[in-house]
Amino acid sequence: MPREYELIARLARIIPAHTGLAPRARVPAGIGDDAAVLRPRAGYDWVVSTDALVEGAHFLSALHPADAVGFKALARASSDLAAMGAAPLYFLLTLSLPAAKTGAWLNKFAYGMARAARRFGMRLVGGDLSRHDAVCAAVTVIGEARRGLTLLRSGAGPGDVLFVSGRLGAAQAGLEWLKREGPRAAARRPLPLALRSHLYPEPRLALGRWLAQMKLATAAIDLSDGLSIDLPRFCSASGIGAVLHADAIPLGGRLPTRNNRERALGRALHGGEDYELLFSVPRRFASRIPPRFRGVPLTRIGEITPRRSEVLLEASGQTTTLRPLGWDHFRKDA
Ligand SMILES: [Mg+2]
């Protein structure tokens, strides 16, 4: 196994990074000292989140390309910044991996993470490496938001309108496709939308910032575990309920085989990892939400109700309680 400092130097060479050798006004010390020193801008808050991508739980080495693992590790963590309306700035990487993956696998991982970092405008400022028999890539992201302008989960009120970005269920369709076809599915070019959504998700960073800066949204959450899990979280944080209109939910990710609407709706409700934004808007501002934001559809899918934590699904005239069948690590049958 190469020495740890060699691996760190390699990662910092491939991934956009702040190293101690080139201090900047806002990063007086980066990689290469005991810790990074970051200087917040006056009038801004730091927004910080962390997320771990774990081999066996979130990805399988036999199925998922290393560059997708690197890309997705940063994308997932950054999606939480999008949901808060924060601009991404820096990240730290805590990576555990087996010795056999410190060569070509690690390079591909780093190239995938570098692509995500450039795309989102982020720089690596530190981290830690260790040897372990399965890969665990834990990413801590730091973003900034103008003081008082962060989007929380807790601001939604009765009568607000619920919107969602993008199309739901695509990532789940991509995962099913990959499992059925094997790793060669990930090598398809151009990569079909469902596989792209699953392997290289696109956090809605620009949308989140726009919603926060325009003060249009009262609350927001990113859809990481599926609408049927994340909407109840959103409702309980705001102390309200919601009714979802099944027919309005934008469905994504057609499988190459024959598909029916019910399965697509199931993926949209319960499939995780879409990383779209779910947000509430006061009724009087609803008309100010455009049908698309920078090419991403924005769709009205329901309303907020005063019934605390009651989440209803209205489908072809029938209203039922939405069952939380999305992704939960600690559910017994997960
Ligand atoms: Mg989140």
mmCIF file of C-alpha atoms and ligand atoms in Angstrom:
data_model
loop_
_atom_site.group_PDB
_atom_site.id
_atom_site.type_symbol
_atom_site.label_atom_id
_atom_site.label_comp_id
_atom_site.label_asym_id
_atom_site.label_seq_id
_atom_site.Cartn_x
_atom_site.Cartn_y
_atom_site.Cartn_z
ATOM 1 C CA MET A 1 0.000 0.000 0.000
ATOM 2 C CA PRO A 2 1.401 3.436 -0.868
ATOM 3 C CA ARG A 3 2.211 5.702 2.056
ATOM 4 C CA GLU A 4 -0.604 7.858 3.380
ATOM 5 C CA TYR A 5 1.090 11.146 2.462
ATOM 6 C CA GLU A 6 1.484 9.914 -1.141
ATOM 7 C CA LEU A 7 -2.222 9.161 -1.349
ATOM 8 C CA ILE A 8 -3.142 12.554 0.120
ATOM 9 C CA ALA A 9 -0.833 14.308 -2.340
ATOM 10 C CA ARG A 10 -2.404 12.367 -5.205
ATOM 11 C CA LEU A 11 -5.956 13.254 -4.109
ATOM 12 C CA ALA A 12 -5.035 16.929 -3.691
ATOM 13 C CA ARG A 13 -3.468 16.926 -7.158
ATOM 14 C CA ILE A 14 -6.540 15.452 -8.877
ATOM 15 C CA ILE A 15 -9.308 17.127 -6.837
ATOM 16 C CA PRO A 16 -9.536 20.959 -6.797
ATOM 17 C CA ALA A 17 -8.019 21.737 -3.401
ATOM 18 C CA HIS A 18 -6.718 24.505 -1.179
ATOM 19 C CA THR A 19 -3.266 23.510 -0.022
ATOM 20 C CA GLY A 20 -1.239 25.262 2.638
ATOM 21 C CA LEU A 21 1.278 26.194 -0.047
ATOM 22 C CA ALA A 22 -1.054 28.746 -1.613
ATOM 23 C CA PRO A 23 -2.968 30.502 1.177
ATOM 24 C CA ARG A 24 -5.921 32.625 0.121
ATOM 25 C CA ALA A 25 -7.637 35.464 1.914
ATOM 26 C CA ARG A 26 -10.561 33.237 2.889
ATOM 27 C CA VAL A 27 -8.494 30.066 3.386
ATOM 28 C CA PRO A 28 -5.432 31.088 5.402
ATOM 29 C CA ALA A 29 -4.488 27.375 5.753
ATOM 30 C CA GLY A 30 -5.659 24.421 3.674
ATOM 31 C CA ILE A 31 -4.387 20.874 3.197
ATOM 32 C CA GLY A 32 -0.922 20.330 4.641
ATOM 33 C CA ASP A 33 -1.334 21.772 8.121
ATOM 34 C CA ASP A 34 -2.930 20.112 11.151
ATOM 35 C CA ALA A 35 -6.261 21.701 10.289
ATOM 36 C CA ALA A 36 -7.666 24.083 7.742
ATOM 37 C CA VAL A 37 -8.368 27.697 8.640
ATOM 38 C CA LEU A 38 -11.418 29.187 6.924
ATOM 39 C CA ARG A 39 -12.549 32.773 7.206
ATOM 40 C CA PRO A 40 -16.298 33.443 6.949
ATOM 41 C CA ARG A 41 -17.508 36.495 5.045
ATOM 42 C CA ALA A 42 -19.095 39.256 7.085
ATOM 43 C CA GLY A 43 -22.874 38.997 6.976
ATOM 44 C CA TYR A 44 -22.905 35.293 6.065
ATOM 45 C CA ASP A 45 -23.572 32.083 7.973
ATOM 46 C CA TRP A 46 -21.694 28.810 7.442
ATOM 47 C CA VAL A 47 -23.969 25.916 6.511
ATOM 48 C CA VAL A 48 -22.394 22.532 7.290
ATOM 49 C CA SER A 49 -23.474 18.962 6.604
ATOM 50 C CA THR A 50 -21.947 15.508 6.399
ATOM 51 C CA ASP A 51 -22.805 12.320 4.554
ATOM 52 C CA ALA A 52 -21.146 8.906 4.212
ATOM 53 C CA LEU A 53 -21.232 6.672 1.152
ATOM 54 C CA VAL A 54 -20.615 3.118 2.365
ATOM 55 C CA GLU A 55 -19.722 0.087 0.260
ATOM 56 C CA GLY A 56 -22.339 -2.618 0.749
ATOM 57 C CA ALA A 57 -24.946 -0.164 2.073
ATOM 58 C CA HIS A 58 -24.995 2.544 -0.635
ATOM 59 C CA PHE A 59 -23.015 1.024 -3.487
ATOM 60 C CA LEU A 60 -21.489 -2.238 -4.667
ATOM 61 C CA SER A 61 -17.983 -2.325 -6.079
ATOM 62 C CA ALA A 62 -19.026 -4.952 -8.622
ATOM 63 C CA LEU A 63 -21.744 -2.658 -10.034
ATOM 64 C CA HIS A 64 -20.804 0.952 -9.424
ATOM 65 C CA PRO A 65 -17.877 2.563 -11.273
ATOM 66 C CA ALA A 66 -15.303 4.184 -8.972
ATOM 67 C CA ASP A 67 -15.740 7.610 -10.595
ATOM 68 C CA ALA A 68 -19.488 7.490 -9.892
ATOM 69 C CA VAL A 69 -18.740 6.673 -6.233
ATOM 70 C CA GLY A 70 -16.494 9.753 -6.031
ATOM 71 C CA PHE A 71 -18.983 11.985 -7.835
ATOM 72 C CA LYS A 72 -21.955 10.806 -5.818
ATOM 73 C CA ALA A 73 -20.215 11.068 -2.428
ATOM 74 C CA LEU A 74 -19.806 14.821 -2.974
ATOM 75 C CA ALA A 75 -23.158 15.275 -4.746
ATOM 76 C CA ARG A 76 -25.163 13.681 -1.906
ATOM 77 C CA ALA A 77 -23.579 15.855 0.754
ATOM 78 C CA SER A 78 -23.938 18.983 -1.404
ATOM 79 C CA SER A 79 -27.638 18.288 -1.904
ATOM 80 C CA ASP A 80 -28.165 19.194 1.757
ATOM 81 C CA LEU A 81 -26.590 22.602 1.039
ATOM 82 C CA ALA A 82 -28.998 23.013 -1.894
ATOM 83 C CA ALA A 83 -31.933 22.265 0.413
ATOM 84 C CA MET A 84 -30.737 25.025 2.775
ATOM 85 C CA GLY A 85 -30.272 27.555 -0.021
ATOM 86 C CA ALA A 86 -26.524 27.749 0.651
ATOM 87 C CA ALA A 87 -23.710 28.291 -1.830
ATOM 88 C CA PRO A 88 -21.200 25.413 -1.648
ATOM 89 C CA LEU A 89 -17.584 26.344 -0.872
ATOM 90 C CA TYR A 90 -15.390 23.709 0.765
ATOM 91 C CA PHE A 91 -15.379 20.042 1.693
ATOM 92 C CA LEU A 92 -13.453 17.527 3.775
ATOM 93 C CA LEU A 93 -13.073 13.886 2.788
ATOM 94 C CA THR A 94 -12.670 11.059 5.284
ATOM 95 C CA LEU A 95 -11.915 8.003 3.212
ATOM 96 C CA SER A 96 -11.425 4.405 4.316
ATOM 97 C CA LEU A 97 -10.488 1.830 1.714
ATOM 98 C CA PRO A 98 -8.735 -1.510 1.227
ATOM 99 C CA ALA A 99 -5.112 -1.561 0.027
ATOM 100 C CA ALA A 100 -6.235 -3.164 -3.263
ATOM 101 C CA LYS A 101 -8.196 -0.018 -4.115
ATOM 102 C CA THR A 102 -5.395 2.525 -3.613
ATOM 103 C CA GLY A 103 -4.246 2.341 -7.250
ATOM 104 C CA ALA A 104 -6.489 2.696 -10.312
ATOM 105 C CA TRP A 105 -9.710 2.563 -8.254
ATOM 106 C CA LEU A 106 -8.663 5.534 -6.097
ATOM 107 C CA ASN A 107 -7.596 7.546 -9.153
ATOM 108 C CA LYS A 108 -10.975 7.013 -10.803
ATOM 109 C CA PHE A 109 -12.740 7.866 -7.538
ATOM 110 C CA ALA A 110 -10.721 11.095 -7.345
ATOM 111 C CA TYR A 111 -11.464 12.020 -10.967
ATOM 112 C CA GLY A 112 -15.193 11.550 -10.315
ATOM 113 C CA MET A 113 -15.018 13.660 -7.163
ATOM 114 C CA ALA A 114 -12.963 16.296 -9.015
ATOM 115 C CA ARG A 115 -15.621 16.534 -11.714
ATOM 116 C CA ALA A 116 -18.309 17.059 -9.075
ATOM 117 C CA ALA A 117 -16.162 19.629 -7.221
ATOM 118 C CA ARG A 118 -15.642 21.661 -10.408
ATOM 119 C CA ARG A 119 -19.290 21.396 -11.317
ATOM 120 C CA PHE A 120 -20.477 22.595 -7.903
ATOM 121 C CA GLY A 121 -17.640 25.129 -7.405
ATOM 122 C CA MET A 122 -16.087 23.484 -4.322
ATOM 123 C CA ARG A 123 -12.583 22.910 -3.018
ATOM 124 C CA LEU A 124 -11.131 20.194 -0.827
ATOM 125 C CA VAL A 125 -9.610 21.669 2.348
ATOM 126 C CA GLY A 126 -8.755 18.567 4.345
ATOM 127 C CA GLY A 127 -9.610 15.046 5.371
ATOM 128 C CA ASP A 128 -8.301 11.765 6.611
ATOM 129 C CA LEU A 129 -7.357 8.405 5.089
ATOM 130 C CA SER A 130 -7.448 4.983 6.642
ATOM 131 C CA ARG A 131 -7.244 1.355 5.635
ATOM 132 C CA HIS A 132 -10.371 -0.730 5.962
ATOM 133 C CA ASP A 133 -11.815 -3.795 4.243
ATOM 134 C CA ALA A 134 -14.756 -1.873 2.750
ATOM 135 C CA VAL A 135 -14.865 1.595 1.234
ATOM 136 C CA CYS A 136 -16.406 4.388 3.279
ATOM 137 C CA ALA A 137 -16.312 7.884 1.803
ATOM 138 C CA ALA A 138 -17.548 10.422 4.363
ATOM 139 C CA VAL A 139 -17.802 13.957 3.037
ATOM 140 C CA THR A 140 -18.312 17.087 5.133
ATOM 141 C CA VAL A 141 -19.460 20.075 3.098
ATOM 142 C CA ILE A 142 -19.329 23.740 4.042
ATOM 143 C CA GLY A 143 -21.390 26.370 2.304
ATOM 144 C CA GLU A 144 -22.449 29.910 3.004
ATOM 145 C CA ALA A 145 -25.733 31.753 3.017
ATOM 146 C CA ARG A 146 -26.499 35.380 3.657
ATOM 147 C CA ARG A 147 -27.389 35.738 7.318
ATOM 148 C CA GLY A 148 -31.072 34.999 7.897
ATOM 149 C CA LEU A 149 -31.641 33.654 4.389
ATOM 150 C CA THR A 150 -31.243 29.912 4.939
ATOM 151 C CA LEU A 151 -34.133 27.670 3.930
ATOM 152 C CA LEU A 152 -35.253 25.467 6.792
ATOM 153 C CA ARG A 153 -37.622 22.490 6.911
ATOM 154 C CA SER A 154 -39.663 24.185 9.557
ATOM 155 C CA GLY A 155 -41.268 27.224 7.915
ATOM 156 C CA ALA A 156 -44.203 25.728 5.990
ATOM 157 C CA GLY A 157 -47.682 26.933 6.927
ATOM 158 C CA PRO A 158 -51.267 25.789 6.183
ATOM 159 C CA GLY A 159 -52.399 26.827 2.715
ATOM 160 C CA ASP A 160 -48.863 26.829 1.267
ATOM 161 C CA VAL A 161 -48.436 25.078 -2.069
ATOM 162 C CA LEU A 162 -45.986 22.167 -2.423
ATOM 163 C CA PHE A 163 -43.607 22.073 -5.381
ATOM 164 C CA VAL A 164 -40.988 19.580 -6.465
ATOM 165 C CA SER A 165 -38.068 20.000 -8.872
ATOM 166 C CA GLY A 166 -37.197 17.574 -11.663
ATOM 167 C CA ARG A 167 -38.813 14.172 -12.132
ATOM 168 C CA LEU A 168 -39.085 11.610 -9.357
ATOM 169 C CA GLY A 169 -38.222 7.924 -9.452
ATOM 170 C CA ALA A 170 -35.494 8.184 -12.094
ATOM 171 C CA ALA A 171 -32.662 7.241 -9.728
ATOM 172 C CA GLN A 172 -34.538 4.155 -8.517
ATOM 173 C CA ALA A 173 -35.214 3.144 -12.132
ATOM 174 C CA GLY A 174 -31.491 3.556 -12.821
ATOM 175 C CA LEU A 175 -30.567 1.342 -9.880
ATOM 176 C CA GLU A 176 -32.983 -1.372 -11.085
ATOM 177 C CA TRP A 177 -31.524 -1.092 -14.580
ATOM 178 C CA LEU A 178 -27.956 -1.408 -13.268
ATOM 179 C CA LYS A 179 -28.851 -4.433 -11.123
ATOM 180 C CA ARG A 180 -30.539 -6.142 -14.063
ATOM 181 C CA GLU A 181 -27.969 -5.393 -16.749
ATOM 182 C CA GLY A 182 -24.818 -5.375 -14.602
ATOM 183 C CA PRO A 183 -21.851 -2.991 -14.748
ATOM 184 C CA ARG A 184 -21.947 -2.727 -18.559
ATOM 185 C CA ALA A 185 -25.092 -0.597 -18.171
ATOM 186 C CA ALA A 186 -22.939 2.099 -16.555
ATOM 187 C CA ALA A 187 -20.656 2.119 -19.612
ATOM 188 C CA ARG A 188 -23.464 3.039 -22.045
ATOM 189 C CA ARG A 189 -22.831 6.276 -23.959
ATOM 190 C CA PRO A 190 -24.704 8.485 -23.983
ATOM 191 C CA LEU A 191 -25.722 7.473 -20.485
ATOM 192 C CA PRO A 192 -29.540 7.177 -20.262
ATOM 193 C CA LEU A 193 -31.213 9.645 -17.890
ATOM 194 C CA ALA A 194 -32.217 7.015 -15.304
ATOM 195 C CA LEU A 195 -28.635 5.725 -15.006
ATOM 196 C CA ARG A 196 -27.276 9.261 -14.909
ATOM 197 C CA SER A 197 -29.702 10.145 -12.098
ATOM 198 C CA HIS A 198 -28.587 7.114 -10.104
ATOM 199 C CA LEU A 199 -24.828 7.320 -10.765
ATOM 200 C CA TYR A 200 -24.178 11.060 -11.131
ATOM 201 C CA PRO A 201 -26.988 12.921 -9.329
ATOM 202 C CA GLU A 202 -27.261 16.655 -9.791
ATOM 203 C CA PRO A 203 -27.959 18.561 -6.539
ATOM 204 C CA ARG A 204 -30.250 21.537 -7.196
ATOM 205 C CA LEU A 205 -27.813 24.115 -5.872
ATOM 206 C CA ALA A 206 -28.815 27.036 -8.105
ATOM 207 C CA LEU A 207 -32.518 26.446 -7.457
ATOM 208 C CA GLY A 208 -32.049 26.297 -3.675
ATOM 209 C CA ARG A 209 -30.098 29.565 -3.650
ATOM 210 C CA TRP A 210 -32.642 31.267 -5.868
ATOM 211 C CA LEU A 211 -35.567 30.183 -3.682
ATOM 212 C CA ALA A 212 -33.751 31.402 -0.567
ATOM 213 C CA GLN A 213 -32.607 34.711 -2.020
ATOM 214 C CA MET A 214 -35.997 35.545 -3.534
ATOM 215 C CA LYS A 215 -37.689 34.556 -0.239
ATOM 216 C CA LEU A 216 -40.223 32.558 -2.250
ATOM 217 C CA ALA A 217 -40.090 29.290 -0.300
ATOM 218 C CA THR A 218 -41.219 28.976 3.312
ATOM 219 C CA ALA A 219 -39.467 25.600 3.778
ATOM 220 C CA ALA A 220 -37.480 23.047 1.774
ATOM 221 C CA ILE A 221 -35.980 19.561 1.979
ATOM 222 C CA ASP A 222 -33.964 17.500 -0.494
ATOM 223 C CA LEU A 223 -35.420 14.133 -1.466
ATOM 224 C CA SER A 224 -32.763 11.625 -0.433
ATOM 225 C CA ASP A 225 -34.816 8.753 0.962
ATOM 226 C CA GLY A 226 -37.988 9.047 -1.118
ATOM 227 C CA LEU A 227 -41.022 11.337 -1.003
ATOM 228 C CA SER A 228 -42.920 8.978 1.324
ATOM 229 C CA ILE A 229 -40.154 9.307 3.977
ATOM 230 C CA ASP A 230 -38.960 12.864 3.331
ATOM 231 C CA LEU A 231 -42.387 14.542 3.109
ATOM 232 C CA PRO A 232 -43.404 13.330 6.613
ATOM 233 C CA ARG A 233 -40.025 14.644 7.902
ATOM 234 C CA PHE A 234 -40.768 17.981 6.292
ATOM 235 C CA CYS A 235 -44.292 18.020 7.765
ATOM 236 C CA SER A 236 -43.223 17.129 11.282
ATOM 237 C CA ALA A 237 -40.491 19.818 11.208
ATOM 238 C CA SER A 238 -43.082 22.411 10.218
ATOM 239 C CA GLY A 239 -45.834 21.022 12.492
ATOM 240 C CA ILE A 240 -48.261 20.724 9.597
ATOM 241 C CA GLY A 241 -49.719 18.061 7.283
ATOM 242 C CA ALA A 242 -49.897 17.726 3.509
ATOM 243 C CA VAL A 243 -51.991 16.323 0.729
ATOM 244 C CA LEU A 244 -50.175 15.043 -2.364
ATOM 245 C CA HIS A 245 -51.843 14.761 -5.765
ATOM 246 C CA ALA A 246 -50.579 11.510 -7.281
ATOM 247 C CA ASP A 247 -51.547 12.479 -10.830
ATOM 248 C CA ALA A 248 -49.492 15.672 -10.622
ATOM 249 C CA ILE A 249 -46.232 13.997 -9.558
ATOM 250 C CA PRO A 250 -43.723 14.286 -12.424
ATOM 251 C CA LEU A 251 -42.466 10.770 -13.168
ATOM 252 C CA GLY A 252 -38.987 10.111 -14.504
ATOM 253 C CA GLY A 253 -36.743 7.408 -15.795
ATOM 254 C CA ARG A 254 -38.437 5.092 -18.233
ATOM 255 C CA LEU A 255 -36.999 1.606 -18.171
ATOM 256 C CA PRO A 256 -36.114 0.170 -21.565
ATOM 257 C CA THR A 257 -38.673 -2.568 -20.999
ATOM 258 C CA ARG A 258 -42.420 -2.081 -20.938
ATOM 259 C CA ASN A 259 -43.335 -0.041 -17.959
ATOM 260 C CA ASN A 260 -46.542 0.970 -16.315
ATOM 261 C CA ARG A 261 -47.543 4.121 -14.560
ATOM 262 C CA GLU A 262 -48.203 2.441 -11.240
ATOM 263 C CA ARG A 263 -44.647 1.142 -10.967
ATOM 264 C CA ALA A 264 -43.295 4.524 -12.002
ATOM 265 C CA LEU A 265 -45.444 6.186 -9.327
ATOM 266 C CA GLY A 266 -44.179 3.675 -6.747
ATOM 267 C CA ARG A 267 -40.593 4.630 -7.616
ATOM 268 C CA ALA A 268 -41.476 8.336 -7.419
ATOM 269 C CA LEU A 269 -43.043 7.932 -3.970
ATOM 270 C CA HIS A 270 -40.744 5.393 -2.394
ATOM 271 C CA GLY A 271 -37.529 5.254 -4.453
ATOM 272 C CA GLY A 272 -34.726 7.247 -2.869
ATOM 273 C CA GLU A 273 -31.792 9.258 -4.146
ATOM 274 C CA ASP A 274 -33.567 11.640 -6.490
ATOM 275 C CA TYR A 275 -31.903 14.628 -4.772
ATOM 276 C CA GLU A 276 -34.650 16.893 -6.040
ATOM 277 C CA LEU A 277 -35.958 19.730 -3.877
ATOM 278 C CA LEU A 278 -39.376 19.647 -2.253
ATOM 279 C CA PHE A 279 -40.453 23.121 -1.154
ATOM 280 C CA SER A 280 -43.478 25.040 0.039
ATOM 281 C CA VAL A 281 -44.543 28.430 -1.291
ATOM 282 C CA PRO A 282 -47.243 30.750 0.085
ATOM 283 C CA ARG A 283 -50.304 30.529 -2.154
ATOM 284 C CA ARG A 284 -50.006 34.184 -3.178
ATOM 285 C CA PHE A 285 -46.465 33.563 -4.517
ATOM 286 C CA ALA A 286 -47.247 30.264 -6.270
ATOM 287 C CA SER A 287 -47.679 31.968 -9.649
ATOM 288 C CA ARG A 288 -44.141 33.346 -9.343
ATOM 289 C CA ILE A 289 -42.678 29.833 -9.541
ATOM 290 C CA PRO A 290 -41.794 29.325 -13.215
ATOM 291 C CA PRO A 291 -42.595 26.013 -14.970
ATOM 292 C CA ARG A 292 -38.833 25.486 -15.386
ATOM 293 C CA PHE A 293 -35.782 26.843 -13.610
ATOM 294 C CA ARG A 294 -32.602 26.607 -15.742
ATOM 295 C CA GLY A 295 -34.144 23.716 -17.648
ATOM 296 C CA VAL A 296 -35.339 21.830 -14.533
ATOM 297 C CA PRO A 297 -39.132 21.425 -14.330
ATOM 298 C CA LEU A 298 -40.843 22.784 -11.212
ATOM 299 C CA THR A 299 -44.188 21.102 -10.544
ATOM 300 C CA ARG A 300 -46.981 21.815 -8.107
ATOM 301 C CA ILE A 301 -47.769 18.457 -6.449
ATOM 302 C CA GLY A 302 -49.851 19.271 -3.377
ATOM 303 C CA GLU A 303 -50.824 21.561 -0.529
ATOM 304 C CA ILE A 304 -49.979 22.049 3.124
ATOM 305 C CA THR A 305 -52.810 21.354 5.564
ATOM 306 C CA PRO A 306 -53.172 22.297 9.237
ATOM 307 C CA ARG A 307 -53.498 18.602 10.330
ATOM 308 C CA ARG A 308 -50.196 18.024 12.130
ATOM 309 C CA SER A 309 -48.105 15.200 10.525
ATOM 310 C CA GLU A 310 -51.059 13.853 8.526
ATOM 311 C CA VAL A 311 -49.743 13.069 5.032
ATOM 312 C CA LEU A 312 -52.405 12.141 2.505
ATOM 313 C CA LEU A 313 -52.183 10.864 -1.045
ATOM 314 C CA GLU A 314 -55.033 11.761 -3.347
ATOM 315 C CA ALA A 315 -55.219 9.508 -6.421
ATOM 316 C CA SER A 316 -58.108 9.433 -8.909
ATOM 317 C CA GLY A 317 -60.596 10.837 -6.418
ATOM 318 C CA GLN A 318 -59.558 8.608 -3.490
ATOM 319 C CA THR A 319 -57.599 9.896 -0.510
ATOM 320 C CA THR A 320 -55.431 7.554 1.557
ATOM 321 C CA THR A 321 -52.660 7.963 4.121
ATOM 322 C CA LEU A 322 -49.255 7.948 2.445
ATOM 323 C CA ARG A 323 -47.334 4.958 3.756
ATOM 324 C CA PRO A 324 -43.643 5.593 4.415
ATOM 325 C CA LEU A 325 -42.060 2.887 2.254
ATOM 326 C CA GLY A 326 -38.958 4.858 1.245
ATOM 327 C CA TRP A 327 -35.397 4.092 2.199
ATOM 328 C CA ASP A 328 -34.597 3.584 5.883
ATOM 329 C CA HIS A 329 -31.314 1.946 6.919
ATOM 330 C CA PHE A 330 -32.705 0.811 10.221
ATOM 331 C CA ARG A 331 -36.048 -0.532 9.113
ATOM 332 C CA LYS A 332 -36.224 -4.266 9.866
ATOM 333 C CA ASP A 333 -36.603 -5.416 6.255
ATOM 334 C CA ALA A 334 -34.246 -2.822 4.737
HETATM 335 MG MG MG B 1 -31.179 16.185 3.234
#
